[in-house]
Each structure stands twice: as structure tokens, then as C-alpha cells.
Amino acid sequence: MTATTAPAKKATYAPLELFDTDRLLDEDERDIAATVRKFVDTQLKPNVEQWFESATLPKELGKEFGKLGVLGMHLEGYGCAGTNAVSYGLACMELEAGDSGFRSFVSVQGSLSMFSIHRYGSEEQKNEWLPRLATGDAIGCFGLTEPDFGSNPAGMRTRARRDGSDWVLNGTKMWITNGNLADVATVWAQTDDGIRGFLVPTDTPGFTANEIHRKLSLRASVTSELVLDNVRLPASAQLPLAEGLSAPLSCLNEARFGIVFGSLGAARDSLETAIAYAQSREVFDRPLSSFQLSQEKLANMTVELGKGMLLAIHLGRIKDAEGVRPEQVSLGKLNNVREALAIARECRTLLGGSGITLEYSPLRHANNLESVLTYEGTSEMHLLSIGKALTGQAAFR
């Protein structure tokens, strides 16, 4: 028998190295993750503290994301990269390691605005908007949620009525990412034939975007109220293949998938920050990292991060193979965001007083994840989605 030589032992490992998750990725997927991480580290992280503190996100970033190739990267044709789902997920993870606002921008652009056009639009609509959205020369947003209808979008009050060959839209949408940056909005409205989708250029008379200020979360992101006051659109503005509530919900499922990976980026960055701090911070003449309670926290957080990563990759492989079911995405979004938020909060405790400053990322990530926990379906709704899958009974009402 031939003896097997064990690999040389390292002094320390990064959290996900203990799970050896890179082994589960192919070379292209690793290259995409590395490219996005380098962009985040060099172009975004040096500015994120300023953007978060001033509650701004430059519209010019859209073109930078376009050059990076992450806008609609999982879509085919029309200038889109056509990558697999796992590659898109990894890009989301690296973006959210910078800030949830970056991943939100890319997710709304690609998985909501562009996906709605790609899946439900006419060929003319696709050719008009998708190439420009892919390069970031145009920005999109997605208007579904209303002030009184978040978890129950079927109750929306926004109305589209026929007037000759035109459509006239009236209503209000709320909590719309990219709203004040957008050149086109995908707006969902009630019609005499049920819920339908419309592409609304934001310079259309009667369309107004009002930025929401005084946010405690997602400050490096633009969040808006959309007001439609007798917005007149030609018949060609309707998304011809979008019929009923299933259309916007399928778009949300695409965005939720990105969150399954993205939330882990915030958790990983928080954990890496806490480990580095604990190794350099001395308490009672020893490194903070040498105490048993510190190592317990770091070990428990690493276990949850790794489990979340294994779940994300598994769901991505399912999505690439035969398509992932909505309740499976609910499993991933519920678990990974919940655990990511717990990790960010716990990392803040290891930083002590320093953890409340913008110099360190965990509390910023925790604040952002409070929004991620709510949008694209609250934890309660995902629990009920999973419960329905298990029992066959809908408990939503």
C-alpha cells in the first residue's frame, strides 16, 4: 500500500476554507467571483462609508456595473452575459460583501426590471431596453409593492384603464429600489382582465419618483415612492406575456435567489472583519481571539456561514439543472438572511465600542440585513410558503 501524504497544515483558515466550498465551483465560477470581489475591494469599499453616511449612491455606478458585466448576467441575448445561476449568485455574494445596497442595485436591475422584460416583453420592448439596461446606460426599477399592500400584492390599488387604444395608470408604489435613478419602471396594475405589467418611461407626464429619506438601513441605496397620476401610455407599453399575479411573483423569485447568496456576502465580510479585529485587539495582555468565549462565537458563526453556503450552491445547481421551486428559494432566503443577520450582530459584539463606528462593517451590514430580512418576502411569508409545501394548506389568510 502507498502512504498518502497529508497536505501541509495552515496556521489559520478563512471561514469558508474550512468547508472547502471552492471545490464545488468550476473555474469560470471562481474567476467570476474573484473578478467581482476585486472590483468591490478596489472601487466600492473605499467609498461605501461615505455613501452610507451621506445616504447616496451615484447613478454613474450603473455604467460601472455594466462594464463589470453583472447587469442581467444570468439572462441570454440582448447584450447579456448568459452565465449560469451559480455564477450570478456568487456575484451577488461578492457585491453584498461590500454592501447590501450594491447587490440590491444589481438585483433590481437584472432580476426584476430586466427579467420582467426578458420573460414577458415583446421583441420590440426587449430590443429597446435590454441592451441599454445591460450596459447601465439605462436604469430600471420594479413597481409592485404599495403603501398598504406588501405581503399581499393581489390587493394592489394601482389601476390601469383603457382609453381608446391607450392605457391610463393611476396609483402609488412604495419602497422601490432605484426609483429616483430609473429611466424605465416596470409597473404592475389592476385591469378589467386582472393584473398586468407596463413599461413606464420615467419622463412620462404624470410619473413622479419621490426619494425616501431618513432611512436607518440600506443608506447606500436609493429607495423611492412612485406616484402615477393619469399616466398615459400607448398599447405597446403593456408587457404582452404577463398575465396575472404569477408574472410579478416569478420576477420576485429571481431576486430572492440572488439574496440567498448575497446575504452570505454580508455575513462573510462581518466574520472576516471580526476575526481580524480579535487577532489584533489585546485584552488582559492577550489577543481577544485567544479567549474561549471569542473562539466559541467565531466557530459557531463559521458553521452557520458554511451551512448557508452549501445550501446556496445546492439551490443554484438545482436552478441550473431543472429549475428551482419557489418554496426551495424560500428555504434559502429564510435561512441565509436570518443567519447572516445573527452573524453580523454577533460580530459587532466582538468589536466592542469600535463596532458602532463606520470604520468597521458588521453593524452597517446588520442594519442593511434588517431590510433584506423584509423585502422580497418577509420571514413570516417564507415560513408560510414552506408550511404550505409541507401540509398542502395555505395559512396566508
Tab-separated table of N, CA and C in Angstrom, residues 78-219:
chain	number	residue	atom	x	y	z
A	78	TYR	N	-29.338	39.863	-26.126
A	78	TYR	CA	-29.600	41.297	-25.939
A	78	TYR	C	-28.480	41.983	-25.153
A	79	GLY	N	-27.252	41.495	-25.315
A	79	GLY	CA	-26.127	42.094	-24.617
A	79	GLY	C	-25.879	41.545	-23.235
A	80	CYS	N	-26.640	40.534	-22.827
A	80	CYS	CA	-26.475	39.931	-21.502
A	80	CYS	C	-25.481	38.772	-21.571
A	81	ALA	N	-24.812	38.509	-20.453
A	81	ALA	CA	-23.703	37.552	-20.449
A	81	ALA	C	-24.152	36.103	-20.550
A	82	GLY	N	-25.338	35.773	-20.059
A	82	GLY	CA	-25.840	34.404	-20.142
A	82	GLY	C	-25.099	33.421	-19.255
A	83	THR	N	-24.683	33.859	-18.069
A	83	THR	CA	-23.997	32.958	-17.141
A	83	THR	C	-24.992	32.018	-16.465
A	84	ASN	N	-24.476	31.043	-15.758
A	84	ASN	CA	-25.363	30.153	-15.007
A	84	ASN	C	-25.790	30.805	-13.699
A	85	ALA	N	-26.723	30.147	-13.024
A	85	ALA	CA	-27.295	30.717	-11.808
A	85	ALA	C	-26.267	30.813	-10.690
A	86	VAL	N	-25.394	29.820	-10.570
A	86	VAL	CA	-24.392	29.838	-9.506
A	86	VAL	C	-23.448	31.022	-9.689
A	87	SER	N	-23.041	31.304	-10.907
A	87	SER	CA	-22.168	32.456	-11.161
A	87	SER	C	-22.854	33.753	-10.766
A	88	TYR	N	-24.129	33.874	-11.118
A	88	TYR	CA	-24.885	35.067	-10.714
A	88	TYR	C	-24.951	35.168	-9.192
A	89	GLY	N	-25.210	34.044	-8.537
A	89	GLY	CA	-25.263	34.049	-7.083
A	89	GLY	C	-23.953	34.470	-6.467
A	90	LEU	N	-22.847	33.970	-6.989
A	90	LEU	CA	-21.531	34.326	-6.452
A	90	LEU	C	-21.256	35.815	-6.642
A	91	ALA	N	-21.665	36.368	-7.782
A	91	ALA	CA	-21.507	37.809	-7.993
A	91	ALA	C	-22.308	38.590	-6.957
A	92	CYS	N	-23.528	38.124	-6.677
A	92	CYS	CA	-24.354	38.778	-5.647
A	92	CYS	C	-23.672	38.719	-4.278
A	93	MET	N	-23.055	37.583	-3.973
A	93	MET	CA	-22.374	37.432	-2.686
A	93	MET	C	-21.229	38.429	-2.563
A	94	GLU	N	-20.426	38.550	-3.618
A	94	GLU	CA	-19.292	39.463	-3.566
A	94	GLU	C	-19.755	40.916	-3.492
A	95	LEU	N	-20.828	41.262	-4.208
A	95	LEU	CA	-21.355	42.621	-4.146
A	95	LEU	C	-21.866	42.948	-2.752
A	96	GLU	N	-22.561	42.001	-2.130
A	96	GLU	CA	-23.122	42.280	-0.805
A	96	GLU	C	-22.066	42.236	0.285
A	97	ALA	N	-20.919	41.611	0.000
A	97	ALA	CA	-19.792	41.723	0.933
A	97	ALA	C	-19.339	43.171	1.036
A	98	GLY	N	-19.571	43.930	-0.028
A	98	GLY	CA	-19.320	45.365	0.022
A	98	GLY	C	-20.435	46.090	0.754
A	99	ASP	N	-21.660	45.896	0.285
A	99	ASP	CA	-22.822	46.498	0.942
A	99	ASP	C	-24.082	45.937	0.280
A	100	SER	N	-25.123	45.745	1.071
A	100	SER	CA	-26.379	45.238	0.521
A	100	SER	C	-26.945	46.164	-0.536
A	101	GLY	N	-26.614	47.461	-0.447
A	101	GLY	CA	-27.099	48.400	-1.441
A	101	GLY	C	-26.570	48.101	-2.837
A	102	PHE	N	-25.329	47.623	-2.921
A	102	PHE	CA	-24.758	47.290	-4.228
A	102	PHE	C	-25.477	46.088	-4.836
A	103	ARG	N	-25.669	45.059	-4.028
A	103	ARG	CA	-26.379	43.883	-4.540
A	103	ARG	C	-27.821	44.224	-4.864
A	104	SER	N	-28.454	45.078	-4.084
A	104	SER	CA	-29.834	45.479	-4.364
A	104	SER	C	-29.938	46.179	-5.708
A	105	PHE	N	-28.987	47.072	-5.996
A	105	PHE	CA	-28.998	47.768	-7.279
A	105	PHE	C	-28.941	46.761	-8.424
A	106	VAL	N	-27.983	45.855	-8.359
A	106	VAL	CA	-27.793	44.874	-9.425
A	106	VAL	C	-28.956	43.903	-9.501
A	107	SER	N	-29.488	43.512	-8.352
A	107	SER	CA	-30.598	42.565	-8.304
A	107	SER	C	-31.861	43.164	-8.904
A	108	VAL	N	-32.170	44.401	-8.534
A	108	VAL	CA	-33.363	45.053	-9.077
A	108	VAL	C	-33.213	45.272	-10.575
A	109	GLN	N	-32.019	45.696	-10.993
A	109	GLN	CA	-31.792	45.925	-12.421
A	109	GLN	C	-31.947	44.635	-13.219
A	110	GLY	N	-31.281	43.555	-12.758
A	110	GLY	CA	-31.234	42.332	-13.542
A	110	GLY	C	-32.374	41.366	-13.316
A	111	SER	N	-32.707	41.133	-12.041
A	111	SER	CA	-33.684	40.086	-11.727
A	111	SER	C	-35.120	40.583	-11.684
A	112	LEU	N	-35.311	41.893	-11.614
A	112	LEU	CA	-36.672	42.433	-11.596
A	112	LEU	C	-36.964	43.215	-12.881
A	113	SER	N	-36.249	44.306	-13.096
A	113	SER	CA	-36.517	45.114	-14.285
A	113	SER	C	-36.218	44.335	-15.572
A	114	MET	N	-34.980	43.875	-15.731
A	114	MET	CA	-34.591	43.198	-16.974
A	114	MET	C	-35.286	41.856	-17.136
A	115	PHE	N	-35.404	41.093	-16.038
A	115	PHE	CA	-36.055	39.793	-16.139
A	115	PHE	C	-37.510	39.937	-16.561
A	116	SER	N	-38.205	40.952	-16.034
A	116	SER	CA	-39.619	41.137	-16.407
A	116	SER	C	-39.753	41.418	-17.901
A	117	ILE	N	-38.808	42.171	-18.457
A	117	ILE	CA	-38.849	42.458	-19.891
A	117	ILE	C	-38.439	41.229	-20.688
A	118	HIS	N	-37.397	40.551	-20.225
A	118	HIS	CA	-36.866	39.379	-20.928
A	118	HIS	C	-37.896	38.259	-20.972
A	119	ARG	N	-38.608	38.038	-19.877
A	119	ARG	CA	-39.564	36.931	-19.790
A	119	ARG	C	-40.918	37.297	-20.392
A	120	TYR	N	-41.374	38.514	-20.198
A	120	TYR	CA	-42.755	38.845	-20.533
A	120	TYR	C	-42.901	39.919	-21.610
A	121	GLY	N	-41.805	40.492	-22.076
A	121	GLY	CA	-41.895	41.590	-23.029
A	121	GLY	C	-41.980	41.147	-24.478
A	122	SER	N	-42.354	42.097	-25.325
A	122	SER	CA	-42.358	41.866	-26.768
A	122	SER	C	-40.929	41.967	-27.289
A	123	GLU	N	-40.717	41.518	-28.516
A	123	GLU	CA	-39.384	41.625	-29.104
A	123	GLU	C	-38.964	43.083	-29.223
A	124	GLU	N	-39.928	43.950	-29.537
A	124	GLU	CA	-39.623	45.378	-29.634
A	124	GLU	C	-39.196	45.930	-28.275
A	125	GLN	N	-39.890	45.549	-27.214
A	125	GLN	CA	-39.534	46.016	-25.877
A	125	GLN	C	-38.157	45.505	-25.465
A	126	LYS	N	-37.879	44.251	-25.773
A	126	LYS	CA	-36.567	43.685	-25.434
A	126	LYS	C	-35.446	44.432	-26.145
A	127	ASN	N	-35.629	44.678	-27.434
A	127	ASN	CA	-34.587	45.348	-28.202
A	127	ASN	C	-34.423	46.806	-27.786
A	128	GLU	N	-35.517	47.420	-27.353
A	128	GLU	CA	-35.437	48.821	-26.947
A	128	GLU	C	-34.697	48.986	-25.630
A	129	TRP	N	-34.973	48.093	-24.660
A	129	TRP	CA	-34.488	48.330	-23.306
A	129	TRP	C	-33.337	47.438	-22.844
A	130	LEU	N	-33.334	46.166	-23.179
A	130	LEU	CA	-32.373	45.252	-22.571
A	130	LEU	C	-30.908	45.595	-22.870
A	131	PRO	N	-30.534	45.925	-24.108
A	131	PRO	CA	-29.119	46.262	-24.337
A	131	PRO	C	-28.656	47.453	-23.503
A	132	ARG	N	-29.505	48.475	-23.360
A	132	ARG	CA	-29.123	49.654	-22.582
A	132	ARG	C	-29.098	49.359	-21.092
A	133	LEU	N	-30.013	48.516	-20.628
A	133	LEU	CA	-30.018	48.131	-19.216
A	133	LEU	C	-28.808	47.265	-18.891
A	134	ALA	N	-28.371	46.438	-19.838
A	134	ALA	CA	-27.218	45.559	-19.604
A	134	ALA	C	-25.924	46.357	-19.458
A	135	THR	N	-25.812	47.467	-20.162
A	135	THR	CA	-24.606	48.292	-20.071
A	135	THR	C	-24.684	49.326	-18.955
A	136	GLY	N	-25.865	49.506	-18.372
A	136	GLY	CA	-26.035	50.537	-17.360
A	136	GLY	C	-26.283	51.903	-17.949
A	137	ASP	N	-26.427	51.987	-19.274
A	137	ASP	CA	-26.768	53.277	-19.888
A	137	ASP	C	-28.202	53.670	-19.561
A	138	ALA	N	-29.005	52.712	-19.177
A	138	ALA	CA	-30.349	52.977	-18.655
A	138	ALA	C	-30.486	52.213	-17.345
A	139	ILE	N	-31.269	52.761	-16.435
A	139	ILE	CA	-31.524	52.138	-15.136
A	139	ILE	C	-33.003	51.790	-15.057
A	140	GLY	N	-33.299	50.626	-14.477
A	140	GLY	CA	-34.677	50.195	-14.324
A	140	GLY	C	-35.079	50.028	-12.877
A	141	CYS	N	-36.373	50.071	-12.633
A	141	CYS	CA	-36.911	49.753	-11.312
A	141	CYS	C	-38.172	48.921	-11.502
A	142	PHE	N	-38.747	48.460	-10.393
A	142	PHE	CA	-39.829	47.473	-10.433
A	142	PHE	C	-40.888	47.887	-9.425
A	143	GLY	N	-42.053	48.289	-9.914
A	143	GLY	CA	-43.096	48.822	-9.051
A	143	GLY	C	-44.217	47.828	-8.789
A	144	LEU	N	-44.105	47.093	-7.694
A	144	LEU	CA	-45.162	46.162	-7.290
A	144	LEU	C	-45.729	46.546	-5.933
A	145	THR	N	-44.879	46.684	-4.924
A	145	THR	CA	-45.313	46.963	-3.558
A	145	THR	C	-46.015	48.316	-3.459
A	146	GLU	N	-47.067	48.359	-2.656
A	146	GLU	CA	-47.792	49.602	-2.412
A	146	GLU	C	-47.802	49.909	-0.914
A	147	PRO	N	-48.142	51.143	-0.524
A	147	PRO	CA	-48.107	51.502	0.898
A	147	PRO	C	-48.911	50.567	1.790
A	148	ASP	N	-50.040	50.068	1.307
A	148	ASP	CA	-50.892	49.201	2.123
A	148	ASP	C	-50.868	47.744	1.680
A	149	PHE	N	-50.047	47.437	0.681
A	149	PHE	CA	-50.046	46.072	0.143
A	149	PHE	C	-48.611	45.638	-0.162
A	150	GLY	N	-47.997	45.009	0.853
A	150	GLY	CA	-46.663	44.471	0.694
A	150	GLY	C	-46.723	42.975	0.511
A	151	SER	N	-47.017	42.261	1.601
A	151	SER	CA	-47.087	40.802	1.534
A	151	SER	C	-48.292	40.304	0.749
A	152	ASN	N	-49.278	41.176	0.528
A	152	ASN	CA	-50.483	40.797	-0.215
A	152	ASN	C	-50.609	41.648	-1.476
A	153	PRO	N	-49.720	41.430	-2.465
A	153	PRO	CA	-49.746	42.285	-3.655
A	153	PRO	C	-51.020	42.149	-4.473
A	154	ALA	N	-51.771	41.066	-4.274
A	154	ALA	CA	-53.014	40.892	-5.031
A	154	ALA	C	-54.021	41.989	-4.718
A	155	GLY	N	-53.849	42.652	-3.581
A	155	GLY	CA	-54.785	43.715	-3.201
A	155	GLY	C	-54.422	45.082	-3.726
A	156	MET	N	-53.427	45.166	-4.594
A	156	MET	CA	-52.952	46.468	-5.077
A	156	MET	C	-54.093	47.332	-5.597
A	157	ARG	N	-53.931	48.638	-5.375
A	157	ARG	CA	-54.952	49.602	-5.808
A	157	ARG	C	-54.562	50.340	-7.087
A	158	THR	N	-53.314	50.252	-7.499
A	158	THR	CA	-52.921	50.890	-8.757
A	158	THR	C	-53.763	50.313	-9.889
A	159	ARG	N	-54.310	51.190	-10.689
A	159	ARG	CA	-55.296	50.795	-11.695
A	159	ARG	C	-54.854	51.258	-13.082
A	160	ALA	N	-55.028	50.388	-14.066
A	160	ALA	CA	-54.807	50.742	-15.473
A	160	ALA	C	-56.119	50.564	-16.213
A	161	ARG	N	-56.587	51.626	-16.853
A	161	ARG	CA	-57.848	51.533	-17.587
A	161	ARG	C	-57.613	51.890	-19.052
A	162	ARG	N	-58.415	51.297	-19.905
A	162	ARG	CA	-58.344	51.584	-21.326
A	162	ARG	C	-58.963	52.948	-21.627
A	163	ASP	N	-58.325	53.682	-22.531
A	163	ASP	CA	-58.886	54.920	-23.061
A	163	ASP	C	-58.555	54.942	-24.546
A	164	GLY	N	-59.469	54.432	-25.338
A	164	GLY	CA	-59.182	54.219	-26.744
A	164	GLY	C	-58.144	53.117	-26.876
A	165	SER	N	-57.088	53.370	-27.599
A	165	SER	CA	-56.015	52.376	-27.722
A	165	SER	C	-54.959	52.542	-26.642
A	166	ASP	N	-55.075	53.597	-25.834
A	166	ASP	CA	-54.090	53.876	-24.782
A	166	ASP	C	-54.472	53.207	-23.460
A	167	TRP	N	-53.502	53.221	-22.540
A	167	TRP	CA	-53.738	52.860	-21.143
A	167	TRP	C	-53.503	54.104	-20.288
A	168	VAL	N	-54.310	54.262	-19.239
A	168	VAL	CA	-54.119	55.355	-18.290
A	168	VAL	C	-53.939	54.737	-16.908
A	169	LEU	N	-52.798	55.040	-16.258
A	169	LEU	CA	-52.447	54.434	-14.971
A	169	LEU	C	-52.554	55.453	-13.851
A	170	ASN	N	-53.129	55.011	-12.725
A	170	ASN	CA	-53.199	55.816	-11.517
A	170	ASN	C	-52.885	54.935	-10.313
A	171	GLY	N	-52.061	55.448	-9.402
A	171	GLY	CA	-51.751	54.689	-8.196
A	171	GLY	C	-50.417	55.101	-7.606
A	172	THR	N	-50.040	54.397	-6.553
A	172	THR	CA	-48.807	54.694	-5.824
A	172	THR	C	-48.069	53.400	-5.507
A	173	LYS	N	-46.778	53.392	-5.722
A	173	LYS	CA	-45.916	52.275	-5.353
A	173	LYS	C	-44.920	52.749	-4.296
A	174	MET	N	-44.507	51.833	-3.413
A	174	MET	CA	-43.690	52.231	-2.264
A	174	MET	C	-42.504	51.293	-2.096
A	175	TRP	N	-41.428	51.835	-1.503
A	175	TRP	CA	-40.207	51.071	-1.205
A	175	TRP	C	-39.558	50.531	-2.480
A	176	ILE	N	-39.443	51.404	-3.481
A	176	ILE	CA	-38.961	50.981	-4.792
A	176	ILE	C	-37.480	51.327	-4.924
A	177	THR	N	-36.631	50.301	-4.937
A	177	THR	CA	-35.194	50.499	-5.118
A	177	THR	C	-34.912	51.042	-6.516
A	178	ASN	N	-34.018	52.013	-6.588
A	178	ASN	CA	-33.592	52.662	-7.841
A	178	ASN	C	-34.648	53.600	-8.415
A	179	GLY	N	-35.717	53.850	-7.686
A	179	GLY	CA	-36.822	54.626	-8.250
A	179	GLY	C	-36.406	55.979	-8.788
A	180	ASN	N	-35.618	56.732	-8.028
A	180	ASN	CA	-35.208	58.065	-8.474
A	180	ASN	C	-34.058	58.045	-9.463
A	181	LEU	N	-33.467	56.877	-9.670
A	181	LEU	CA	-32.393	56.735	-10.651
A	181	LEU	C	-32.911	56.221	-11.990
A	182	ALA	N	-34.120	55.659	-11.985
A	182	ALA	CA	-34.590	54.844	-13.107
A	182	ALA	C	-34.972	55.666	-14.327
A	183	ASP	N	-34.722	55.045	-15.487
A	183	ASP	CA	-35.187	55.567	-16.773
A	183	ASP	C	-36.462	54.863	-17.220
A	184	VAL	N	-36.694	53.666	-16.690
A	184	VAL	CA	-37.908	52.924	-17.014
A	184	VAL	C	-38.341	52.149	-15.772
A	185	ALA	N	-39.636	52.115	-15.549
A	185	ALA	CA	-40.204	51.382	-14.420
A	185	ALA	C	-41.146	50.300	-14.942
A	186	THR	N	-40.961	49.079	-14.448
A	186	THR	CA	-41.958	48.032	-14.685
A	186	THR	C	-43.015	48.192	-13.606
A	187	VAL	N	-44.223	48.581	-14.005
A	187	VAL	CA	-45.303	48.870	-13.053
A	187	VAL	C	-46.413	47.852	-13.228
A	188	TRP	N	-46.864	47.297	-12.105
A	188	TRP	CA	-47.946	46.314	-12.109
A	188	TRP	C	-49.221	46.974	-11.634
A	189	ALA	N	-50.316	46.687	-12.346
A	189	ALA	CA	-51.582	47.374	-12.067
A	189	ALA	C	-52.764	46.437	-12.297
A	190	GLN	N	-53.848	46.736	-11.600
A	190	GLN	CA	-55.108	46.024	-11.811
A	190	GLN	C	-55.763	46.544	-13.091
A	191	THR	N	-56.290	45.620	-13.893
A	191	THR	CA	-57.082	45.982	-15.066
A	191	THR	C	-58.384	45.192	-15.009
A	192	ASP	N	-59.257	45.446	-15.969
A	192	ASP	CA	-60.504	44.678	-16.029
A	192	ASP	C	-60.239	43.194	-16.288
A	193	ASP	N	-59.040	42.877	-16.764
A	193	ASP	CA	-58.679	41.488	-17.055
A	193	ASP	C	-57.650	40.936	-16.079
A	194	GLY	N	-57.556	41.559	-14.902
A	194	GLY	CA	-56.608	41.090	-13.899
A	194	GLY	C	-55.337	41.916	-13.883
A	195	ILE	N	-54.341	41.448	-13.164
A	195	ILE	CA	-53.087	42.185	-13.008
A	195	ILE	C	-52.255	42.079	-14.279
A	196	ARG	N	-51.764	43.237	-14.731
A	196	ARG	CA	-50.933	43.298	-15.920
A	196	ARG	C	-49.713	44.181	-15.640
A	197	GLY	N	-48.657	43.987	-16.452
A	197	GLY	CA	-47.442	44.772	-16.304
A	197	GLY	C	-47.282	45.770	-17.425
A	198	PHE	N	-46.667	46.924	-17.103
A	198	PHE	CA	-46.477	48.001	-18.065
A	198	PHE	C	-45.069	48.575	-17.922
A	199	LEU	N	-44.475	48.930	-19.053
A	199	LEU	CA	-43.189	49.624	-19.042
A	199	LEU	C	-43.444	51.115	-19.136
A	200	VAL	N	-43.024	51.821	-18.084
A	200	VAL	CA	-43.306	53.256	-17.979
A	200	VAL	C	-41.998	54.032	-18.029
A	201	PRO	N	-41.685	54.705	-19.127
A	201	PRO	CA	-40.524	55.609	-19.113
A	201	PRO	C	-40.737	56.670	-18.043
A	202	THR	N	-39.720	56.926	-17.256
A	202	THR	CA	-39.910	57.789	-16.088
A	202	THR	C	-40.054	59.262	-16.449
A	203	ASP	N	-39.851	59.620	-17.724
A	203	ASP	CA	-40.111	61.001	-18.136
A	203	ASP	C	-41.517	61.175	-18.681
A	204	THR	N	-42.383	60.155	-18.531
A	204	THR	CA	-43.764	60.248	-18.973
A	204	THR	C	-44.522	61.234	-18.091
A	205	PRO	N	-45.288	62.162	-18.666
A	205	PRO	CA	-46.069	63.097	-17.843
A	205	PRO	C	-46.964	62.353	-16.851
A	206	GLY	N	-46.993	62.848	-15.617
A	206	GLY	CA	-47.798	62.230	-14.567
A	206	GLY	C	-47.039	61.241	-13.703
A	207	PHE	N	-45.818	60.887	-14.114
A	207	PHE	CA	-44.994	59.969	-13.319
A	207	PHE	C	-44.049	60.779	-12.432
A	208	THR	N	-44.056	60.478	-11.140
A	208	THR	CA	-43.179	61.164	-10.188
A	208	THR	C	-42.524	60.133	-9.281
A	209	ALA	N	-41.221	60.308	-9.036
A	209	ALA	CA	-40.494	59.482	-8.065
A	209	ALA	C	-40.053	60.379	-6.922
A	210	ASN	N	-40.424	59.995	-5.705
A	210	ASN	CA	-40.066	60.751	-4.507
A	210	ASN	C	-39.133	59.910	-3.653
A	211	GLU	N	-37.900	60.385	-3.477
A	211	GLU	CA	-36.929	59.604	-2.714
A	211	GLU	C	-37.314	59.563	-1.237
A	212	ILE	N	-37.145	58.396	-0.629
A	212	ILE	CA	-37.440	58.206	0.792
A	212	ILE	C	-36.174	58.483	1.588
A	213	HIS	N	-36.258	59.415	2.520
A	213	HIS	CA	-35.105	59.841	3.319
A	213	HIS	C	-35.225	59.318	4.754
A	214	ARG	N	-34.236	59.642	5.557
A	214	ARG	CA	-34.181	59.317	6.989
A	214	ARG	C	-34.220	57.803	7.228
A	215	LYS	N	-33.600	57.057	6.330
A	215	LYS	CA	-33.543	55.610	6.494
A	215	LYS	C	-32.434	55.238	7.479
A	216	LEU	N	-32.662	54.178	8.236
A	216	LEU	CA	-31.644	53.615	9.125
A	216	LEU	C	-30.981	52.390	8.506
A	217	SER	N	-31.418	52.012	7.327
A	217	SER	CA	-30.943	50.798	6.664
A	217	SER	C	-30.861	51.061	5.169
A	218	LEU	N	-29.990	50.314	4.469
A	218	LEU	CA	-29.825	50.484	3.023
A	218	LEU	C	-29.629	51.954	2.657
A	219	ARG	N	-28.726	52.596	3.380
A	219	ARG	CA	-28.494	54.019	3.127
A	219	ARG	C	-27.686	54.237	1.854
